[in-house]
Amino acid sequence: MKDYPEAGELSKRIQAFQSILQNNNIDGALILQSADIVYFCGTYQNAQLYIPAFGCPVLMVRRSMERIDPTIIPLEVKVFRNSKDIGDILLAKGISESATLGMELDVVPVNIFRRLERIISCSFVDVSQYIKELRMVKSSYEISLLRDSAAMLENVFCSIPGLLKEGISELELAAEIELIARRSGHIGLIRVRGFNQDFYYGSLLAGSNGGVPSYFDGPLGGTGLCPAFPFGVSRHLIGVGEPIMVDYVGTVNGYQVDMSRVFALGYLPDDLLYAQEVAIAIQNTIASHARPGVLWSRLYDMAISMAEEAGLSKYFMGCDEKVKFIGHGIGLELNELPIIGKGINKELQTNMALAIEPKFVFPGRGAVGVENTFIVTPVGLERLSQLTDVEVIV
Amino acid sequence: MKDYPEAGELSKRIQAFQSILQNNNIDGALILQSADIVYFCGTYQNAQLYIPAFGCPVLMVRRSMERIDPTIIPLEVKVFRNSKDIGDILLAKGISESATLGMELDVVPVNIFRRLERIISCSFVDVSQYIKELRMVKSSYEISLLRDSAAMLENVFCSIPGLLKEGISELELAAEIELIARRSGHIGLIRVRGFNQDFYYGSLLAGSNGGVPSYFDGPLGGTGLCPAFPFGVSRHLIGVGEPIMVDYVGTVNGYQVDMSRVFALGYLPDDLLYAQEVAIAIQNTIASHARPGVLWSRLYDMAISMAEEAGLSKYFMGCDEKVKFIGHGIGLELNELPIIGKGINKELQTNMALAIEPKFVFPGRGAVGVENTFIVTPVGLERLSQLTDVEVIV
């Protein structure tokens, strides 16, 4: 199958994680979450991955064993049926009472953890932050997958002006866009780390729907199609002069890119055009200042200052319930590190992937702004798409 | 917005849960998961719901407060910013050291639980099983929502013969089907309870792809489009004489129905036609025997016996890695109770909703079978769709 990482790639990731375990006196880590297993193994099955601080990792597979190709995955592979089997395998690997075992305690549910705790006698520590920090810097192989997803998503966005017509509903337009995305190999699944991250891969918000907030921790919301999933696309019929904010996540290989553009029929009011210009200027300023060593918070502060200077801070990144970031890491999950957010004084590193999304939300009128996915390089951000950021008026 | 439950409906659900809390000496429950919040509140925001054993529940909302209509939701509504606020509110409600507080420990991650444990001094117990048992019996309002989703999905399946042509890829055909589903109001989001339930709302497996197992706990797998999401649709070009297994989950309102049908171009080999007949006979036998009081395991055993008598047990519900159920409850989540599975000696009840899915998997050749969503009535199962179960040969 295409896009299967080479064994050398996976070995490097595992070795890097083993160094972290060694430096923190952790004897090993039991990895359960699908995105993390994909990261270390190149694929996912119903499996648990044990990575010792020293020595060969073991992939314990419940199903489907048939789908694991031991010539591709550079690991010991064993079958397991229940938690007891996991306990036996870890005990044989030296995880006993005096040992410290890492787990992804940010996502593993309490009952699963307690079952393991009863079976494996050792101390448990949370290693989720280490995994997130490891995954935030991408290899050149990972960047090539991000480029493939970006090329697909850029093509999808190019088709939007041809689909726009007066009176088409948000839902109908979204359905047409998603047809093109899916035909182009969009895998449909978006992984968002954490609890209750109900999400669909795209959102298209015209006029006032762009100003409706939601549970989701992003600047955009939308009413959605029903109260049980009150997020995103509605049945609103698109009219002339409304900002149509299109925000989609694209992936053809598990690596995700995030992109937003504004479209309109006929015209857009001058104040919204102005806000759109400011959003693009914020993005470009950040892109030219972001380089290894720059603090995440500095980019956030820069964006906030520019929105203030433009007299638009009231509407920046949400209106009454603003989000406190203007960009986020992206890859196998939508909400990776870095968080380009308030007060986070960590440094950018080469080959981080991030989506920058300065947006303005005008209640009752809609949302404007832009979003692109970038790679951090020594000379600034490299943009994964060449598509114009300027609003497209049809 | 359409399909908002009446306050009386929500009050009944909350009162029923309060009775369960009272009978089990639990002082209250802190509900965090979106599907459960939708069940008790009719909608979801970034919120936590406290249901005391006695008295008025409190919905604590982080965002978006603006989306909560206190005239629709029959609860006390409060804003919260952090876990400390939750602790203060619960303390004011009498949750102190001697109290017992229920939580959904099957899904809440360890770190979230530990944060609450540090702030709220009390004993914690798992109430997830109570919630699942409460939700497995549907109200007539919920059944009406299931009917609406079933009508949408039936229409989508009716369009499939018109889309089928030799040489079309699984992905292309799936994209066309999903266009129709989405246009018809499919909300896109499928809620599957539990950890690592990576899922896309439909799957279309032609020929040998129908025989490929996966991580997912269902009879069907499929290679998928990339190793990072090795499940479902592939780029295989559909040929004459292959079984095309189409399995989609449909929902226009949060309530989900599950449906599978088999299609083919030209013909199907006789042995696959025979297996398809057996699957339909199994479904119909179960539908006529399933009524209140019948054990879940009895229906499972009945299906296993019929597959054996037909000489097809090797292929029933998977080949080398079979699943141990032939049906599952369905509603706001795809994997609800009841589980029509091996050794589960619980009784069916009126107004349970369940999907029955007898399927045969032939490695290298494909999958056949049928799936419908039903309601348990005093005289057997009522089917939510009238679409023929027989394979459709174009």
mmCIF file of N, CA, C and O in Angstrom, chain B residues 320-385:
data_model
loop_
_atom_site.group_PDB
_atom_site.id
_atom_site.type_symbol
_atom_site.label_atom_id
_atom_site.label_comp_id
_atom_site.label_asym_id
_atom_site.label_seq_id
_atom_site.Cartn_x
_atom_site.Cartn_y
_atom_site.Cartn_z
ATOM 1 N N ASP B 320 -11.564 -15.670 9.903
ATOM 2 C CA ASP B 320 -10.611 -16.117 10.919
ATOM 3 C C ASP B 320 -10.779 -15.364 12.242
ATOM 4 O O ASP B 320 -10.525 -15.909 13.303
ATOM 5 N N GLU B 321 -11.189 -14.102 12.160
ATOM 6 C CA GLU B 321 -11.359 -13.310 13.383
ATOM 7 C C GLU B 321 -12.818 -12.854 13.455
ATOM 8 O O GLU B 321 -13.153 -11.737 13.068
ATOM 9 N N LYS B 322 -13.672 -13.750 13.925
ATOM 10 C CA LYS B 322 -15.111 -13.461 13.966
ATOM 11 C C LYS B 322 -15.444 -12.472 15.079
ATOM 12 O O LYS B 322 -14.741 -12.418 16.095
ATOM 13 N N VAL B 323 -16.557 -11.752 14.916
ATOM 14 C CA VAL B 323 -17.084 -10.997 16.059
ATOM 15 C C VAL B 323 -18.130 -11.861 16.750
ATOM 16 O O VAL B 323 -18.718 -12.753 16.139
ATOM 17 N N LYS B 324 -18.360 -11.613 18.027
ATOM 18 C CA LYS B 324 -19.206 -12.498 18.830
ATOM 19 C C LYS B 324 -20.598 -11.906 19.066
ATOM 20 O O LYS B 324 -21.193 -12.076 20.127
ATOM 21 N N PHE B 325 -21.094 -11.172 18.061
ATOM 22 C CA PHE B 325 -22.460 -10.652 18.153
ATOM 23 C C PHE B 325 -23.056 -10.651 16.746
ATOM 24 O O PHE B 325 -22.320 -10.672 15.755
ATOM 25 N N ILE B 326 -24.367 -10.619 16.683
ATOM 26 C CA ILE B 326 -25.018 -10.517 15.363
ATOM 27 C C ILE B 326 -25.928 -9.292 15.307
ATOM 28 O O ILE B 326 -26.600 -9.054 14.298
ATOM 29 N N GLY B 327 -25.923 -8.516 16.380
ATOM 30 C CA GLY B 327 -26.729 -7.300 16.389
ATOM 31 C C GLY B 327 -26.317 -6.425 17.549
ATOM 32 O O GLY B 327 -25.667 -6.891 18.491
ATOM 33 N N HIS B 328 -26.676 -5.153 17.454
ATOM 34 C CA HIS B 328 -26.276 -4.196 18.491
ATOM 35 C C HIS B 328 -27.321 -3.111 18.626
ATOM 36 O O HIS B 328 -27.956 -2.730 17.645
ATOM 37 N N GLY B 329 -27.474 -2.610 19.848
ATOM 38 C CA GLY B 329 -28.335 -1.464 20.057
ATOM 39 C C GLY B 329 -27.802 -0.266 19.300
ATOM 40 O O GLY B 329 -26.616 -0.199 18.960
ATOM 41 N N ILE B 330 -28.682 0.689 19.043
ATOM 42 C CA ILE B 330 -28.282 1.860 18.256
ATOM 43 C C ILE B 330 -29.174 3.025 18.627
ATOM 44 O O ILE B 330 -30.326 2.847 19.033
ATOM 45 N N GLY B 331 -28.619 4.225 18.503
ATOM 46 C CA GLY B 331 -29.371 5.434 18.852
ATOM 47 C C GLY B 331 -28.424 6.614 18.708
ATOM 48 O O GLY B 331 -27.866 6.827 17.635
ATOM 49 N N LEU B 332 -28.197 7.340 19.792
ATOM 50 C CA LEU B 332 -27.244 8.447 19.760
ATOM 51 C C LEU B 332 -25.824 7.936 19.556
ATOM 52 O O LEU B 332 -24.944 8.682 19.137
ATOM 53 N N GLU B 333 -25.587 6.667 19.883
ATOM 54 C CA GLU B 333 -24.296 6.041 19.619
ATOM 55 C C GLU B 333 -24.514 4.775 18.799
ATOM 56 O O GLU B 333 -25.599 4.191 18.805
ATOM 57 N N LEU B 334 -23.462 4.382 18.084
ATOM 58 C CA LEU B 334 -23.575 3.236 17.174
ATOM 59 C C LEU B 334 -23.524 1.914 17.922
ATOM 60 O O LEU B 334 -24.052 0.909 17.450
ATOM 61 N N ASN B 335 -22.879 1.921 19.077
ATOM 62 C CA ASN B 335 -22.667 0.671 19.808
ATOM 63 C C ASN B 335 -23.370 0.708 21.158
ATOM 64 O O ASN B 335 -22.742 0.648 22.208
ATOM 65 N N GLU B 336 -24.700 0.791 21.111
ATOM 66 C CA GLU B 336 -25.467 0.847 22.350
ATOM 67 C C GLU B 336 -25.858 -0.560 22.779
ATOM 68 O O GLU B 336 -25.586 -1.546 22.089
ATOM 69 N N LEU B 337 -26.532 -0.649 23.914
ATOM 70 C CA LEU B 337 -27.161 -1.893 24.333
ATOM 71 C C LEU B 337 -28.510 -2.010 23.633
ATOM 72 O O LEU B 337 -29.095 -1.003 23.295
ATOM 73 N N PRO B 338 -29.050 -3.198 23.405
ATOM 74 C CA PRO B 338 -28.501 -4.503 23.768
ATOM 75 C C PRO B 338 -27.393 -4.961 22.807
ATOM 76 O O PRO B 338 -27.308 -4.464 21.692
ATOM 77 N N ILE B 339 -26.559 -5.887 23.300
ATOM 78 C CA ILE B 339 -25.627 -6.587 22.422
ATOM 79 C C ILE B 339 -26.225 -7.976 22.190
ATOM 80 O O ILE B 339 -26.388 -8.752 23.137
ATOM 81 N N ILE B 340 -26.580 -8.250 20.955
ATOM 82 C CA ILE B 340 -27.136 -9.571 20.646
ATOM 83 C C ILE B 340 -25.927 -10.479 20.438
ATOM 84 O O ILE B 340 -25.470 -10.699 19.307
ATOM 85 N N GLY B 341 -25.398 -10.949 21.576
ATOM 86 C CA GLY B 341 -24.113 -11.643 21.530
ATOM 87 C C GLY B 341 -24.087 -12.879 22.402
ATOM 88 O O GLY B 341 -25.005 -13.135 23.208
ATOM 89 N N LYS B 342 -23.010 -13.594 22.278
ATOM 90 C CA LYS B 342 -22.780 -14.868 22.948
ATOM 91 C C LYS B 342 -22.859 -14.741 24.472
ATOM 92 O O LYS B 342 -22.156 -13.915 25.077
ATOM 93 N N GLY B 343 -23.714 -15.556 25.075
ATOM 94 C CA GLY B 343 -23.715 -15.688 26.532
ATOM 95 C C GLY B 343 -24.274 -14.502 27.297
ATOM 96 O O GLY B 343 -24.101 -14.433 28.511
ATOM 97 N N ILE B 344 -24.942 -13.574 26.618
ATOM 98 C CA ILE B 344 -25.470 -12.411 27.352
ATOM 99 C C ILE B 344 -26.940 -12.685 27.664
ATOM 100 O O ILE B 344 -27.827 -12.517 26.830
ATOM 101 N N ASN B 345 -27.168 -13.131 28.914
ATOM 102 C CA ASN B 345 -28.498 -13.629 29.272
ATOM 103 C C ASN B 345 -29.376 -12.541 29.878
ATOM 104 O O ASN B 345 -29.824 -12.636 31.011
ATOM 105 N N LYS B 346 -29.575 -11.501 29.101
ATOM 106 C CA LYS B 346 -30.478 -10.432 29.522
ATOM 107 C C LYS B 346 -31.684 -10.435 28.596
ATOM 108 O O LYS B 346 -31.607 -10.945 27.476
ATOM 109 N N GLU B 347 -32.769 -9.812 29.069
ATOM 110 C CA GLU B 347 -34.017 -9.887 28.315
ATOM 111 C C GLU B 347 -34.244 -8.674 27.419
ATOM 112 O O GLU B 347 -33.973 -7.545 27.810
ATOM 113 N N LEU B 348 -34.786 -8.920 26.250
ATOM 114 C CA LEU B 348 -35.244 -7.819 25.387
ATOM 115 C C LEU B 348 -36.385 -7.084 26.080
ATOM 116 O O LEU B 348 -37.140 -7.670 26.836
ATOM 117 N N GLN B 349 -36.467 -5.789 25.783
ATOM 118 C CA GLN B 349 -37.571 -4.979 26.302
ATOM 119 C C GLN B 349 -38.229 -4.211 25.159
ATOM 120 O O GLN B 349 -37.576 -3.895 24.164
ATOM 121 N N THR B 350 -39.499 -3.939 25.334
ATOM 122 C CA THR B 350 -40.227 -3.129 24.357
ATOM 123 C C THR B 350 -39.498 -1.796 24.128
ATOM 124 O O THR B 350 -39.011 -1.196 25.083
ATOM 125 N N ASN B 351 -39.449 -1.397 22.861
ATOM 126 C CA ASN B 351 -38.857 -0.107 22.465
ATOM 127 C C ASN B 351 -37.338 -0.026 22.550
ATOM 128 O O ASN B 351 -36.779 1.068 22.532
ATOM 129 N N MET B 352 -36.700 -1.178 22.636
ATOM 130 C CA MET B 352 -35.266 -1.163 22.341
ATOM 131 C C MET B 352 -35.110 -0.964 20.835
ATOM 132 O O MET B 352 -35.944 -1.426 20.049
ATOM 133 N N ALA B 353 -34.028 -0.283 20.429
ATOM 134 C CA ALA B 353 -33.711 -0.152 18.996
ATOM 135 C C ALA B 353 -32.469 -0.979 18.742
ATOM 136 O O ALA B 353 -31.504 -0.894 19.503
ATOM 137 N N LEU B 354 -32.501 -1.800 17.702
ATOM 138 C CA LEU B 354 -31.296 -2.588 17.424
ATOM 139 C C LEU B 354 -31.103 -2.846 15.948
ATOM 140 O O LEU B 354 -32.063 -2.887 15.179
ATOM 141 N N ALA B 355 -29.836 -2.936 15.588
ATOM 142 C CA ALA B 355 -29.471 -3.287 14.216
ATOM 143 C C ALA B 355 -29.100 -4.767 14.223
ATOM 144 O O ALA B 355 -28.305 -5.205 15.052
ATOM 145 N N ILE B 356 -29.713 -5.536 13.316
ATOM 146 C CA ILE B 356 -29.406 -6.957 13.182
ATOM 147 C C ILE B 356 -28.616 -7.102 11.877
ATOM 148 O O ILE B 356 -29.070 -6.624 10.834
ATOM 149 N N GLU B 357 -27.446 -7.741 11.962
ATOM 150 C CA GLU B 357 -26.576 -7.755 10.788
ATOM 151 C C GLU B 357 -25.921 -9.116 10.499
ATOM 152 O O GLU B 357 -24.705 -9.232 10.543
ATOM 153 N N PRO B 358 -26.711 -10.125 10.163
ATOM 154 C CA PRO B 358 -26.087 -11.397 9.784
ATOM 155 C C PRO B 358 -25.309 -11.240 8.471
ATOM 156 O O PRO B 358 -25.876 -10.824 7.462
ATOM 157 N N LYS B 359 -24.023 -11.549 8.531
ATOM 158 C CA LYS B 359 -23.166 -11.364 7.353
ATOM 159 C C LYS B 359 -22.212 -12.547 7.227
ATOM 160 O O LYS B 359 -21.773 -13.112 8.219
ATOM 161 N N PHE B 360 -21.885 -12.874 5.982
ATOM 162 C CA PHE B 360 -20.921 -13.931 5.692
ATOM 163 C C PHE B 360 -19.720 -13.321 4.976
ATOM 164 O O PHE B 360 -19.898 -12.537 4.031
ATOM 165 N N VAL B 361 -18.546 -13.696 5.438
ATOM 166 C CA VAL B 361 -17.317 -13.114 4.896
ATOM 167 C C VAL B 361 -16.485 -14.234 4.256
ATOM 168 O O VAL B 361 -16.088 -15.193 4.936
ATOM 169 N N PHE B 362 -16.238 -14.113 2.958
ATOM 170 C CA PHE B 362 -15.476 -15.111 2.202
ATOM 171 C C PHE B 362 -14.137 -14.493 1.793
ATOM 172 O O PHE B 362 -14.093 -13.668 0.873
ATOM 173 N N PRO B 363 -13.061 -14.878 2.477
ATOM 174 C CA PRO B 363 -11.763 -14.268 2.170
ATOM 175 C C PRO B 363 -11.424 -14.416 0.689
ATOM 176 O O PRO B 363 -11.634 -15.475 0.100
ATOM 177 N N GLY B 364 -10.954 -13.354 0.103
ATOM 178 C CA GLY B 364 -10.587 -13.366 -1.311
ATOM 179 C C GLY B 364 -11.755 -13.150 -2.248
ATOM 180 O O GLY B 364 -11.559 -12.872 -3.440
ATOM 181 N N ARG B 365 -12.980 -13.285 -1.738
ATOM 182 C CA ARG B 365 -14.144 -13.174 -2.624
ATOM 183 C C ARG B 365 -15.094 -12.048 -2.236
ATOM 184 O O ARG B 365 -15.682 -11.419 -3.107
ATOM 185 N N GLY B 366 -15.279 -11.820 -0.936
ATOM 186 C CA GLY B 366 -16.134 -10.714 -0.539
ATOM 187 C C GLY B 366 -17.136 -11.076 0.537
ATOM 188 O O GLY B 366 -17.116 -12.182 1.077
ATOM 189 N N ALA B 367 -17.988 -10.112 0.850
ATOM 190 C CA ALA B 367 -18.967 -10.273 1.920
ATOM 191 C C ALA B 367 -20.385 -10.164 1.368
ATOM 192 O O ALA B 367 -20.637 -9.386 0.445
ATOM 193 N N VAL B 368 -21.296 -10.960 1.931
ATOM 194 C CA VAL B 368 -22.724 -10.817 1.652
ATOM 195 C C VAL B 368 -23.465 -10.773 2.982
ATOM 196 O O VAL B 368 -22.872 -11.044 4.035
ATOM 197 N N GLY B 369 -24.754 -10.451 2.911
ATOM 198 C CA GLY B 369 -25.553 -10.392 4.130
ATOM 199 C C GLY B 369 -26.479 -9.193 4.081
ATOM 200 O O GLY B 369 -26.654 -8.572 3.027
ATOM 201 N N VAL B 370 -27.039 -8.883 5.233
ATOM 202 C CA VAL B 370 -28.038 -7.825 5.277
ATOM 203 C C VAL B 370 -27.991 -7.173 6.650
ATOM 204 O O VAL B 370 -27.513 -7.781 7.614
ATOM 205 N N GLU B 371 -28.440 -5.920 6.712
ATOM 206 C CA GLU B 371 -28.550 -5.250 8.006
ATOM 207 C C GLU B 371 -29.713 -4.273 7.967
ATOM 208 O O GLU B 371 -29.872 -3.510 7.003
ATOM 209 N N ASN B 372 -30.522 -4.337 8.999
ATOM 210 C CA ASN B 372 -31.615 -3.392 9.164
ATOM 211 C C ASN B 372 -31.678 -2.950 10.611
ATOM 212 O O ASN B 372 -31.189 -3.648 11.502
ATOM 213 N N THR B 373 -32.303 -1.801 10.823
ATOM 214 C CA THR B 373 -32.532 -1.304 12.180
ATOM 215 C C THR B 373 -33.997 -1.558 12.543
ATOM 216 O O THR B 373 -34.887 -1.333 11.715
ATOM 217 N N PHE B 374 -34.221 -2.068 13.740
ATOM 218 C CA PHE B 374 -35.539 -2.515 14.187
ATOM 219 C C PHE B 374 -35.884 -1.911 15.553
ATOM 220 O O PHE B 374 -34.992 -1.533 16.312
ATOM 221 N N ILE B 375 -37.171 -1.926 15.846
ATOM 222 C CA ILE B 375 -37.654 -1.587 17.189
ATOM 223 C C ILE B 375 -38.313 -2.835 17.770
ATOM 224 O O ILE B 375 -39.075 -3.525 17.067
ATOM 225 N N VAL B 376 -38.031 -3.129 19.034
ATOM 226 C CA VAL B 376 -38.669 -4.268 19.693
ATOM 227 C C VAL B 376 -40.116 -3.891 20.052
ATOM 228 O O VAL B 376 -40.333 -2.871 20.721
ATOM 229 N N THR B 377 -41.079 -4.700 19.572
ATOM 230 C CA THR B 377 -42.490 -4.476 19.926
ATOM 231 C C THR B 377 -43.006 -5.758 20.590
ATOM 232 O O THR B 377 -42.351 -6.803 20.509
ATOM 233 N N PRO B 378 -44.180 -5.688 21.195
ATOM 234 C CA PRO B 378 -44.705 -6.884 21.879
ATOM 235 C C PRO B 378 -44.896 -8.079 20.935
ATOM 236 O O PRO B 378 -44.935 -9.216 21.399
ATOM 237 N N VAL B 379 -44.983 -7.838 19.622
ATOM 238 C CA VAL B 379 -45.230 -8.954 18.697
ATOM 239 C C VAL B 379 -44.030 -9.263 17.809
ATOM 240 O O VAL B 379 -44.163 -9.990 16.820
ATOM 241 N N GLY B 380 -42.874 -8.767 18.145
ATOM 242 C CA GLY B 380 -41.682 -9.053 17.333
ATOM 243 C C GLY B 380 -40.991 -7.759 16.958
ATOM 244 O O GLY B 380 -41.292 -6.706 17.528
ATOM 245 N N LEU B 381 -40.069 -7.833 16.017
ATOM 246 C CA LEU B 381 -39.327 -6.623 15.646
ATOM 247 C C LEU B 381 -40.066 -5.853 14.557
ATOM 248 O O LEU B 381 -40.533 -6.445 13.589
ATOM 249 N N GLU B 382 -40.125 -4.552 14.739
ATOM 250 C CA GLU B 382 -40.640 -3.696 13.666
ATOM 251 C C GLU B 382 -39.442 -3.118 12.922
ATOM 252 O O GLU B 382 -38.538 -2.530 13.519
ATOM 253 N N ARG B 383 -39.496 -3.287 11.602
ATOM 254 C CA ARG B 383 -38.388 -2.862 10.764
ATOM 255 C C ARG B 383 -38.562 -1.404 10.384
ATOM 256 O O ARG B 383 -39.670 -1.009 10.004
ATOM 257 N N LEU B 384 -37.510 -0.604 10.448
ATOM 258 C CA LEU B 384 -37.643 0.830 10.144
ATOM 259 C C LEU B 384 -37.484 1.137 8.662
ATOM 260 O O LEU B 384 -37.576 2.295 8.259
ATOM 261 N N SER B 385 -37.225 0.109 7.863
ATOM 262 C CA SER B 385 -37.121 0.352 6.423
ATOM 263 C C SER B 385 -37.841 -0.760 5.678
ATOM 264 O O SER B 385 -37.843 -1.912 6.110
#
